Each structure stands twice: as structure tokens, then as C-alpha cells.
């Protein structure tokens, strides 16, 4: 698993030596414009950024604050959300920014590595004659990378892990080779050099230098998010080796720059990359091959992190439930086909827009600075409520100061490509916010029935042999976790049009817990043998294959005598003769045109329904497709408006204006509350969620005005 950890979580941070020093020289005007003060200043800033941001903040602090072994900004938010509703804002913003960066990382990492092929003399002419060849190779590699994700990160990590071990060993050896000529660069371990150069007039890049330094820490957030895939202990075990290799390579590049700052062969070079130039030509071939592989592995770190982030966002009801696969038995392995497809298409779109790594890098990193800032805020809140308030204040002030400089420096990239990152972040944030608000609005309209209200009608239907069975078992899926009551929508679905008679009705709710591997259920049967209220509690890493769990629960109840014996004499899809036929029913809500809802509420609901259609229905989420489930649509009433009353007139007066209709100062009758309006009570649901409020349907029971029963059929007059 230590090898797997190398292949899964360190790819992004392992490619930073490829372009950090190159970007530094470009910002300073070339190698001829830098001196010892500049080189030592840059190395000092890089070393202390890696030490403070990656080692201290993420490895030593953030990884100790985990949610049952799971890391990432959403897992962190789950631990502290009880301390304030406002915490959802930085959590959503940081998560959206991380997912946006997951699109850019494969594009910039792989394209920059593939472009290294152009530096090899035998291939120079080939790439000059075919300018689009680099882009074509990058596209092929990206498509293959996303295609193998379904095999799971365990198998990918084993292959990549061995290569990463070779890659970081190569970084350390190359760095040591160049350090042997000048060990004095280790003076840069003194942070004073970095601070002095940052504010020195000799710094041609100004505060934008911090944007270059930030490139050395870009893999830190992915390292935290991927903790659940490989385990915290494996990261602790491997990080010292990773950091030593990075520091040796950066300082080796610094020693090479000091040795060649006046070399005319390099001062006139249009694009100079110290990483490749500090090697002999023969070694450079190996470096290009390894760097291309490292670019692919860097993409893998962000892809696996994106799977984790989306899975946790789903648990928080910030994203639609998506089909999740578990391709390996190793703890934490998951694969989300929809997310994989969206990331692949989005990455190819980035390549189509920006063409090469130089333009993609302009958008790279900006979103990740937002994620780091929001993670700092949430970590500070956790430490504060843990009782260590002084250290919480020190932590927030120190890291917000550093990361704010990163953000300000990255904003210089906005017009050169950063706009795309911001646009992508806003699009993901819109999905999260509208899904969250739409879900809350739906649940605010939910009404419920007590056993004394629904049991008499169900008991009568259960024993009415004039009505044939719709199925032996009718299973409704509901989001209501309360087991002592029944969702009104389920009740009216049973009696709508033709009553759905069954041997047993099941109302099943699935709750996703904060623990990753919870598997438990509870049952309330209201002292009957025909109505069962089931509540499942599944961990957010547990597959939600509902049919398998339903069969287990039915068998358990049948063995205990709580469910009458059911025998199926005909073949069924589930091939279970000890359980009768099962029909699944899902109820979807639809916003009616006459509903009285704010513009933002209507937008949230419509956006949620659109996203649900695009992302896939719950039929796929819960594995119900083979069972031919019934999907019903019921209206979602949100303080429904009463239409104006019609006035009856004589047929001879039709089309003629009356005196009353010509009076413009007369009040509109529709504006006056109607005492007979039976839908007015629904408005209270928005302010009193989960309340048992009548929905305007006929009531049953004497003296109980809130009891609900199915509507009576209209009386008929018989003709003689």
C-alpha cells in the first residue's frame, strides 16, 4: 500500500520541478537577469512553502483531522457543520474550486510533459513539420487514462507506484549531481533570503513571484483528499522520502542556475528549462520519458480526488446521487462513471480551447488557491472548537497570510486564462447551491400522516378481495428518515386512480452516514403484518444496491414471523422463490405553474430537475433498472395561488361589458382571501418543515381535522 500511495497521491506534486524554475526564470527576464540573491530567494520561498503548506498544514495537521479515515474539504466540513450554517459557504466554494482544478491538472501536466519530446534532437524536425502532433499525443494519453479508471486506483496505483518511486529517485540523484559543484545553495534554508528577495527591487516579478512559488505546492490538497484511498499511515511513511527528493532537485536546479547565469549559450535561449538543461543529453532522454509518465500520474491524483469529493458532496445533498462502483476490495476504492466521463470531456475541451501548456498554465492554480484558503478556514474552526483557541488563531492568521499572497499573485493570470477556471468553478458551485436549495424547498413541502390516520384505510384496502393484487410487495423509496409516520405522497400514491393493493407495503428510506462503512437497518410495522417502515443507514462508501438489502430484510422478517410467508410459484427476475413479487415505486415532484414561489426558488427547483435528468435517475442510483420500477410524478405545491373567481352571467349577456367590469377602482376579488380556499394552509409548510399539515384533500375521522383519506368518488344518478 505504500507503493500504491506513491502512485495515487504524489503525481501532482511530483511534476512541479518540471516547470517551477522555468516559470521563475521567465518572470525574471531569463537566466541572464538573475543573480545569487534571486536564486537563493526563490529556493528559500520554495522550501518554506513546501514545509509550511504541505508538511505542516496538510501532513501534520489536516491529516490528523479526518472523518473516519477520509480526508478532503467535504469530509472536514462534515465534522464541523453543527457549529454554524455559514460553514457551508467556504465548503461549497472550496469543493467547487478543487473540482475545477481537477479538469485543468490532466491538461497542463500531460501536455507540458509531452512537449518535452520537442527538446530531443532526433524529434525536433518531426514536431516542426507537424505542429499539432503534440496536441494529438496528449489527447490520446488523456483518453486512455480516463478509460482505465474503471479498473480502480488499486491496480493503477500498483503500476504507477513503482514508476513514481523511480521518478523521485531520479529527481534526487539529478539534484545531488548538480549540488556536488556548489553546496552553498543550502544557505537558502534561511527564510530571510526569501523574504528579502520578495520585497526587493531586484525582483522583476513583484508579488507575482508567489504565483510561481505556489506551483511547488499544487499537489497538497489532492494529497489530503486522496487520504481515504491509501490510508494516512502510508502517506506518513512515504512523505519524508518525497520531500527530500523534491528539495534536492530544486536546490540542484538552483546550483545549476548559479553556475550558468553568465553562460552565453543559455542567456540567448528563447525558452530555457533548467530541469532538462542541467542533465547531459543522454540522461535527458530518460528524463523526458519519465516526465511524460509523471504527468499521467499527476492527473491520476486529481481524478481519484475528484471521485472522493463528488461522493462526499452527494452525501451532503449538494450533488445528485450518482452510480458509484467499487472496483477493488481495498478500503476506499471507488469509481463514479458519470464523473469520469464529465472530467474526460471537460479536459479535452480545455485542450481544444488553449491548445498548449503555456496557455493552460495561465489558468492553472488559481482555483486551487481558493480551495486552500477555504480549507484553512474550516481547519481553524475545527481547532477552535477543540478547545485550542490560541493555536487556532495562530494557524488561521499564518496560513491565510501566506495563501492570500498566493491568491493575489494568481489573480494576475485572470485575463490570460484564469477566467476559464473561475467560470468552471462558478458552474460547479451553481450545481451545488441549486441542488441544495431545491432539496430544502422540496422537503419543506413534505407532509406526513400518523398511524391513526392511514391505518384504517390501508387495513380496508388490504382486506378488499374485490381488488386484485398490484404486487405482493410494493416498495416506496422516500427521503424521510422518521419511521413513526408515513409520507402523505406515498399514501395518495397507493389510492390514486386504481388502488394499489398488496400483501405488504414498504416505505424505505436510505440515510447516508458520516461513517464510511455503516450497514444497519431498523423496521417499524405499526403492529400490522402489511405495512413496514424501513430505515437503512449506509456508510458513504457502501454501495447503495437497494434490491439486495430489501431481500435480506424481507428474509429476516419472514424468519422472525413478522412478515407472513410468501411463496412465488412463477419465475422472477430476482430468482428468489421465498419472497413474493416486488414492485418498486419512485415519486418525483414537479413544480406547478400556479405555485407561489420566489424566482430563486423556482430556478433552484427547475435546475435540480434538469440536473437529475442529465445525471441519471434514482432507478440507476439504487440499482432498480432490472425490476421495471414505476416512476410517478406528483405536484409540488408551494403556497399555491388561488385563481380569480368566475362570475356567472346570462348567455344573452356574453361578450357585453357590465358596469362592474368597467369600474377600474374596484378591487380584484382574487386579491381577497377566500375562506373556502383549501390550499392556503400549504404555505405554512415553508416555515414549518416536517409539520403534519392538511393538503386540501378530503379529511377522514370525526373530530380530527388533520386526518387524511383518499378522495371519495362523485355520486352517480342512476337512470331508469
mmCIF file of N, CA and C in Angstrom, residues 484-566:
data_model
loop_
_atom_site.group_PDB
_atom_site.id
_atom_site.type_symbol
_atom_site.label_atom_id
_atom_site.label_comp_id
_atom_site.label_asym_id
_atom_site.label_seq_id
_atom_site.Cartn_x
_atom_site.Cartn_y
_atom_site.Cartn_z
ATOM 1 N N UNK A 484 -41.895 6.664 12.416
ATOM 2 C CA UNK A 484 -43.153 6.586 13.153
ATOM 3 C C UNK A 484 -44.322 7.196 12.387
ATOM 4 N N UNK A 485 -44.109 7.580 11.141
ATOM 5 C CA UNK A 485 -45.148 8.221 10.346
ATOM 6 C C UNK A 485 -44.987 7.798 8.890
ATOM 7 N N UNK A 486 -45.922 8.238 8.059
ATOM 8 C CA UNK A 486 -45.899 7.876 6.642
ATOM 9 C C UNK A 486 -46.010 9.133 5.799
ATOM 10 N N UNK A 487 -45.197 9.200 4.769
ATOM 11 C CA UNK A 487 -45.242 10.333 3.846
ATOM 12 C C UNK A 487 -46.597 10.356 3.148
ATOM 13 N N UNK A 488 -47.235 11.526 3.151
ATOM 14 C CA UNK A 488 -48.555 11.661 2.532
ATOM 15 C C UNK A 488 -48.523 11.296 1.052
ATOM 16 N N UNK A 489 -47.412 11.606 0.376
ATOM 17 C CA UNK A 489 -47.315 11.278 -1.049
ATOM 18 C C UNK A 489 -47.435 9.775 -1.284
ATOM 19 N N UNK A 490 -46.868 8.973 -0.387
ATOM 20 C CA UNK A 490 -46.971 7.525 -0.534
ATOM 21 C C UNK A 490 -48.421 7.078 -0.353
ATOM 22 N N UNK A 491 -49.102 7.650 0.637
ATOM 23 C CA UNK A 491 -50.492 7.281 0.898
ATOM 24 C C UNK A 491 -51.373 7.537 -0.321
ATOM 25 N N UNK A 492 -51.258 8.717 -0.898
ATOM 26 C CA UNK A 492 -52.105 9.042 -2.040
ATOM 27 C C UNK A 492 -51.673 8.305 -3.299
ATOM 28 N N UNK A 493 -50.397 7.886 -3.379
ATOM 29 C CA UNK A 493 -49.972 7.062 -4.500
ATOM 30 C C UNK A 493 -50.648 5.691 -4.442
ATOM 31 N N UNK A 494 -50.792 5.165 -3.229
ATOM 32 C CA UNK A 494 -51.434 3.857 -3.075
ATOM 33 C C UNK A 494 -52.885 3.903 -3.547
ATOM 34 N N UNK A 495 -53.574 5.030 -3.264
ATOM 35 C CA UNK A 495 -55.002 5.115 -3.567
ATOM 36 C C UNK A 495 -55.307 5.889 -4.845
ATOM 37 N N UNK A 496 -54.294 6.424 -5.511
ATOM 38 C CA UNK A 496 -54.547 7.211 -6.716
ATOM 39 C C UNK A 496 -55.093 6.329 -7.826
ATOM 40 N N UNK A 497 -56.076 6.895 -8.578
ATOM 41 C CA UNK A 497 -56.686 6.185 -9.697
ATOM 42 C C UNK A 497 -57.173 4.803 -9.226
ATOM 43 N N UNK A 498 -56.472 3.760 -9.671
ATOM 44 C CA UNK A 498 -56.836 2.418 -9.231
ATOM 45 C C UNK A 498 -55.980 2.053 -8.020
ATOM 46 N N UNK A 499 -56.582 1.728 -6.862
ATOM 47 C CA UNK A 499 -55.788 1.447 -5.648
ATOM 48 C C UNK A 499 -54.783 0.322 -5.876
ATOM 49 N N UNK A 500 -53.601 0.501 -5.311
ATOM 50 C CA UNK A 500 -52.525 -0.483 -5.454
ATOM 51 C C UNK A 500 -52.569 -1.421 -4.250
ATOM 52 N N UNK A 501 -53.308 -2.484 -4.400
ATOM 53 C CA UNK A 501 -53.419 -3.457 -3.307
ATOM 54 C C UNK A 501 -52.199 -4.371 -3.316
ATOM 55 N N UNK A 502 -51.724 -4.749 -2.120
ATOM 56 C CA UNK A 502 -50.544 -5.601 -1.996
ATOM 57 C C UNK A 502 -50.646 -6.416 -0.721
ATOM 58 N N UNK A 503 -49.856 -7.468 -0.655
ATOM 59 C CA UNK A 503 -49.750 -8.225 0.594
ATOM 60 C C UNK A 503 -49.020 -7.394 1.644
ATOM 61 N N UNK A 504 -48.073 -6.568 1.181
ATOM 62 C CA UNK A 504 -47.319 -5.721 2.106
ATOM 63 C C UNK A 504 -46.854 -4.469 1.372
ATOM 64 N N UNK A 505 -46.977 -3.332 2.075
ATOM 65 C CA UNK A 505 -46.443 -2.069 1.563
ATOM 66 C C UNK A 505 -45.195 -1.716 2.357
ATOM 67 N N UNK A 506 -44.193 -1.237 1.665
ATOM 68 C CA UNK A 506 -42.914 -0.905 2.295
ATOM 69 C C UNK A 506 -42.564 0.543 1.973
ATOM 70 N N UNK A 507 -42.242 1.313 2.987
ATOM 71 C CA UNK A 507 -41.719 2.669 2.809
ATOM 72 C C UNK A 507 -40.275 2.653 3.297
ATOM 73 N N UNK A 508 -39.344 2.805 2.386
ATOM 74 C CA UNK A 508 -37.923 2.607 2.680
ATOM 75 C C UNK A 508 -37.176 3.921 2.515
ATOM 76 N N UNK A 509 -36.451 4.311 3.534
ATOM 77 C CA UNK A 509 -35.578 5.489 3.447
ATOM 78 C C UNK A 509 -34.137 5.034 3.610
ATOM 79 N N UNK A 510 -33.252 5.668 2.865
ATOM 80 C CA UNK A 510 -31.826 5.342 2.903
ATOM 81 C C UNK A 510 -31.076 6.560 3.408
ATOM 82 N N UNK A 511 -30.455 6.427 4.551
ATOM 83 C CA UNK A 511 -29.668 7.517 5.135
ATOM 84 C C UNK A 511 -28.185 7.216 4.966
ATOM 85 N N UNK A 512 -27.470 8.167 4.419
ATOM 86 C CA UNK A 512 -26.026 8.018 4.266
ATOM 87 C C UNK A 512 -25.344 8.622 5.485
ATOM 88 N N UNK A 513 -24.564 7.848 6.176
ATOM 89 C CA UNK A 513 -23.971 8.281 7.434
ATOM 90 C C UNK A 513 -22.608 8.937 7.213
ATOM 91 N N UNK A 514 -22.124 9.604 8.253
ATOM 92 C CA UNK A 514 -20.794 10.210 8.205
ATOM 93 C C UNK A 514 -19.696 9.150 8.256
ATOM 94 N N UNK A 515 -20.023 7.974 8.798
ATOM 95 C CA UNK A 515 -19.049 6.883 8.815
ATOM 96 C C UNK A 515 -19.051 6.196 7.451
ATOM 97 N N UNK A 516 -17.899 5.820 6.948
ATOM 98 C CA UNK A 516 -17.846 5.310 5.561
ATOM 99 C C UNK A 516 -18.413 3.915 5.356
ATOM 100 N N UNK A 517 -18.433 3.046 6.385
ATOM 101 C CA UNK A 517 -18.777 1.647 6.141
ATOM 102 C C UNK A 517 -19.905 1.137 7.044
ATOM 103 N N UNK A 518 -20.857 2.003 7.395
ATOM 104 C CA UNK A 518 -22.003 1.597 8.209
ATOM 105 C C UNK A 518 -22.969 0.751 7.371
ATOM 106 N N UNK A 519 -23.504 -0.342 7.973
ATOM 107 C CA UNK A 519 -24.521 -1.185 7.321
ATOM 108 C C UNK A 519 -25.505 -1.638 8.402
ATOM 109 N N UNK A 520 -26.641 -0.943 8.532
ATOM 110 C CA UNK A 520 -27.628 -1.309 9.530
ATOM 111 C C UNK A 520 -29.011 -0.833 9.098
ATOM 112 N N UNK A 521 -30.058 -1.423 9.721
ATOM 113 C CA UNK A 521 -31.413 -1.020 9.387
ATOM 114 C C UNK A 521 -32.311 -1.188 10.601
ATOM 115 N N UNK A 522 -33.441 -0.496 10.573
ATOM 116 C CA UNK A 522 -34.468 -0.636 11.602
ATOM 117 C C UNK A 522 -35.824 -0.709 10.906
ATOM 118 N N UNK A 523 -36.811 -1.365 11.564
ATOM 119 C CA UNK A 523 -38.124 -1.581 10.973
ATOM 120 C C UNK A 523 -39.209 -1.206 11.972
ATOM 121 N N UNK A 524 -40.217 -0.479 11.500
ATOM 122 C CA UNK A 524 -41.429 -0.183 12.271
ATOM 123 C C UNK A 524 -42.611 -0.724 11.461
ATOM 124 N N UNK A 525 -43.402 -1.646 12.069
ATOM 125 C CA UNK A 525 -44.502 -2.245 11.321
ATOM 126 C C UNK A 525 -45.872 -1.868 11.875
ATOM 127 N N UNK A 526 -45.940 -0.955 12.820
ATOM 128 C CA UNK A 526 -47.192 -0.386 13.330
ATOM 129 C C UNK A 526 -48.161 -1.479 13.804
ATOM 130 N N UNK A 527 -47.603 -2.565 14.367
ATOM 131 C CA UNK A 527 -48.397 -3.674 14.899
ATOM 132 C C UNK A 527 -49.284 -4.308 13.823
ATOM 133 N N UNK A 528 -48.803 -4.311 12.598
ATOM 134 C CA UNK A 528 -49.526 -4.940 11.492
ATOM 135 C C UNK A 528 -48.604 -5.934 10.810
ATOM 136 N N UNK A 529 -49.142 -6.644 9.847
ATOM 137 C CA UNK A 529 -48.320 -7.535 9.026
ATOM 138 C C UNK A 529 -48.427 -7.171 7.553
ATOM 139 N N UNK A 530 -48.718 -5.878 7.299
ATOM 140 C CA UNK A 530 -48.855 -5.452 5.902
ATOM 141 C C UNK A 530 -48.258 -4.076 5.610
ATOM 142 N N UNK A 531 -47.836 -3.329 6.608
ATOM 143 C CA UNK A 531 -47.189 -2.028 6.366
ATOM 144 C C UNK A 531 -45.887 -2.005 7.155
ATOM 145 N N UNK A 532 -44.783 -1.716 6.471
ATOM 146 C CA UNK A 532 -43.456 -1.751 7.081
ATOM 147 C C UNK A 532 -42.715 -0.462 6.730
ATOM 148 N N UNK A 533 -42.241 0.188 7.768
ATOM 149 C CA UNK A 533 -41.458 1.421 7.586
ATOM 150 C C UNK A 533 -40.003 1.083 7.878
ATOM 151 N N UNK A 534 -39.151 1.059 6.837
ATOM 152 C CA UNK A 534 -37.758 0.612 6.955
ATOM 153 C C UNK A 534 -36.826 1.810 6.825
ATOM 154 N N UNK A 535 -35.860 1.853 7.695
ATOM 155 C CA UNK A 535 -34.824 2.890 7.636
ATOM 156 C C UNK A 535 -33.460 2.222 7.544
ATOM 157 N N UNK A 536 -32.790 2.405 6.423
ATOM 158 C CA UNK A 536 -31.434 1.882 6.245
ATOM 159 C C UNK A 536 -30.417 2.982 6.532
ATOM 160 N N UNK A 537 -29.329 2.600 7.174
ATOM 161 C CA UNK A 537 -28.216 3.516 7.414
ATOM 162 C C UNK A 537 -26.980 2.898 6.762
ATOM 163 N N UNK A 538 -26.540 3.524 5.679
ATOM 164 C CA UNK A 538 -25.401 3.018 4.918
ATOM 165 C C UNK A 538 -24.291 4.052 4.927
ATOM 166 N N UNK A 539 -23.065 3.591 5.082
ATOM 167 C CA UNK A 539 -21.920 4.496 5.022
ATOM 168 C C UNK A 539 -21.742 5.076 3.630
ATOM 169 N N UNK A 540 -21.086 6.226 3.555
ATOM 170 C CA UNK A 540 -20.976 6.899 2.267
ATOM 171 C C UNK A 540 -20.013 6.203 1.315
ATOM 172 N N UNK A 541 -19.350 5.136 1.759
ATOM 173 C CA UNK A 541 -18.534 4.336 0.858
ATOM 174 C C UNK A 541 -19.178 2.977 0.559
ATOM 175 N N UNK A 542 -20.411 2.760 1.058
ATOM 176 C CA UNK A 542 -21.097 1.488 0.862
ATOM 177 C C UNK A 542 -21.972 1.579 -0.379
ATOM 178 N N UNK A 543 -21.936 0.543 -1.207
ATOM 179 C CA UNK A 543 -22.760 0.515 -2.411
ATOM 180 C C UNK A 543 -24.243 0.511 -2.043
ATOM 181 N N UNK A 544 -25.025 1.383 -2.684
ATOM 182 C CA UNK A 544 -26.445 1.500 -2.375
ATOM 183 C C UNK A 544 -27.262 0.646 -3.343
ATOM 184 N N UNK A 545 -27.018 -0.645 -3.304
ATOM 185 C CA UNK A 545 -27.779 -1.588 -4.116
ATOM 186 C C UNK A 545 -29.000 -2.004 -3.305
ATOM 187 N N UNK A 546 -30.070 -1.244 -3.429
ATOM 188 C CA UNK A 546 -31.236 -1.401 -2.573
ATOM 189 C C UNK A 546 -31.905 -2.771 -2.715
ATOM 190 N N UNK A 547 -32.109 -3.329 -3.928
ATOM 191 C CA UNK A 547 -32.793 -4.625 -4.024
ATOM 192 C C UNK A 547 -32.155 -5.721 -3.179
ATOM 193 N N UNK A 548 -30.843 -5.792 -3.149
ATOM 194 C CA UNK A 548 -30.171 -6.827 -2.356
ATOM 195 C C UNK A 548 -30.479 -6.667 -0.875
ATOM 196 N N UNK A 549 -30.467 -5.419 -0.390
ATOM 197 C CA UNK A 549 -30.761 -5.181 1.021
ATOM 198 C C UNK A 549 -32.231 -5.453 1.334
ATOM 199 N N UNK A 550 -33.133 -5.100 0.409
ATOM 200 C CA UNK A 550 -34.562 -5.340 0.623
ATOM 201 C C UNK A 550 -34.833 -6.835 0.769
ATOM 202 N N UNK A 551 -34.222 -7.643 -0.065
ATOM 203 C CA UNK A 551 -34.409 -9.093 0.031
ATOM 204 C C UNK A 551 -33.901 -9.611 1.369
ATOM 205 N N UNK A 552 -32.772 -9.107 1.816
ATOM 206 C CA UNK A 552 -32.245 -9.553 3.113
ATOM 207 C C UNK A 552 -33.218 -9.207 4.228
ATOM 208 N N UNK A 553 -33.756 -7.977 4.215
ATOM 209 C CA UNK A 553 -34.678 -7.543 5.260
ATOM 210 C C UNK A 553 -35.952 -8.388 5.232
ATOM 211 N N UNK A 554 -36.479 -8.673 4.042
ATOM 212 C CA UNK A 554 -37.691 -9.491 3.940
ATOM 213 C C UNK A 554 -37.449 -10.888 4.474
ATOM 214 N N UNK A 555 -36.295 -11.461 4.175
ATOM 215 C CA UNK A 555 -35.976 -12.785 4.707
ATOM 216 C C UNK A 555 -35.851 -12.746 6.230
ATOM 217 N N UNK A 556 -35.213 -11.708 6.761
ATOM 218 C CA UNK A 556 -35.076 -11.587 8.215
ATOM 219 C C UNK A 556 -36.440 -11.524 8.888
ATOM 220 N N UNK A 557 -37.358 -10.701 8.334
ATOM 221 C CA UNK A 557 -38.687 -10.559 8.925
ATOM 222 C C UNK A 557 -39.511 -11.824 8.745
ATOM 223 N N UNK A 558 -39.314 -12.507 7.635
ATOM 224 C CA UNK A 558 -40.041 -13.756 7.419
ATOM 225 C C UNK A 558 -39.601 -14.824 8.417
ATOM 226 N N UNK A 559 -38.312 -14.910 8.704
ATOM 227 C CA UNK A 559 -37.803 -15.887 9.669
ATOM 228 C C UNK A 559 -38.287 -15.589 11.081
ATOM 229 N N UNK A 560 -38.414 -14.302 11.404
ATOM 230 C CA UNK A 560 -38.862 -13.918 12.748
ATOM 231 C C UNK A 560 -40.376 -13.959 12.899
ATOM 232 N N UNK A 561 -41.106 -14.228 11.820
ATOM 233 C CA UNK A 561 -42.550 -14.288 11.874
ATOM 234 C C UNK A 561 -43.243 -12.947 11.753
ATOM 235 N N UNK A 562 -42.486 -11.866 11.536
ATOM 236 C CA UNK A 562 -43.088 -10.532 11.416
ATOM 237 C C UNK A 562 -43.665 -10.291 10.027
ATOM 238 N N UNK A 563 -43.237 -11.075 9.055
ATOM 239 C CA UNK A 563 -43.755 -10.991 7.692
ATOM 240 C C UNK A 563 -44.350 -12.341 7.323
ATOM 241 N N UNK A 564 -45.634 -12.374 6.923
ATOM 242 C CA UNK A 564 -46.239 -13.652 6.537
ATOM 243 C C UNK A 564 -45.455 -14.310 5.405
ATOM 244 N N UNK A 565 -45.464 -15.636 5.405
ATOM 245 C CA UNK A 565 -44.731 -16.382 4.393
ATOM 246 C C UNK A 565 -45.243 -16.043 2.995
ATOM 247 N N UNK A 566 -44.295 -15.847 2.101
ATOM 248 C CA UNK A 566 -44.628 -15.569 0.707
ATOM 249 C C UNK A 566 -43.891 -16.583 -0.162
#
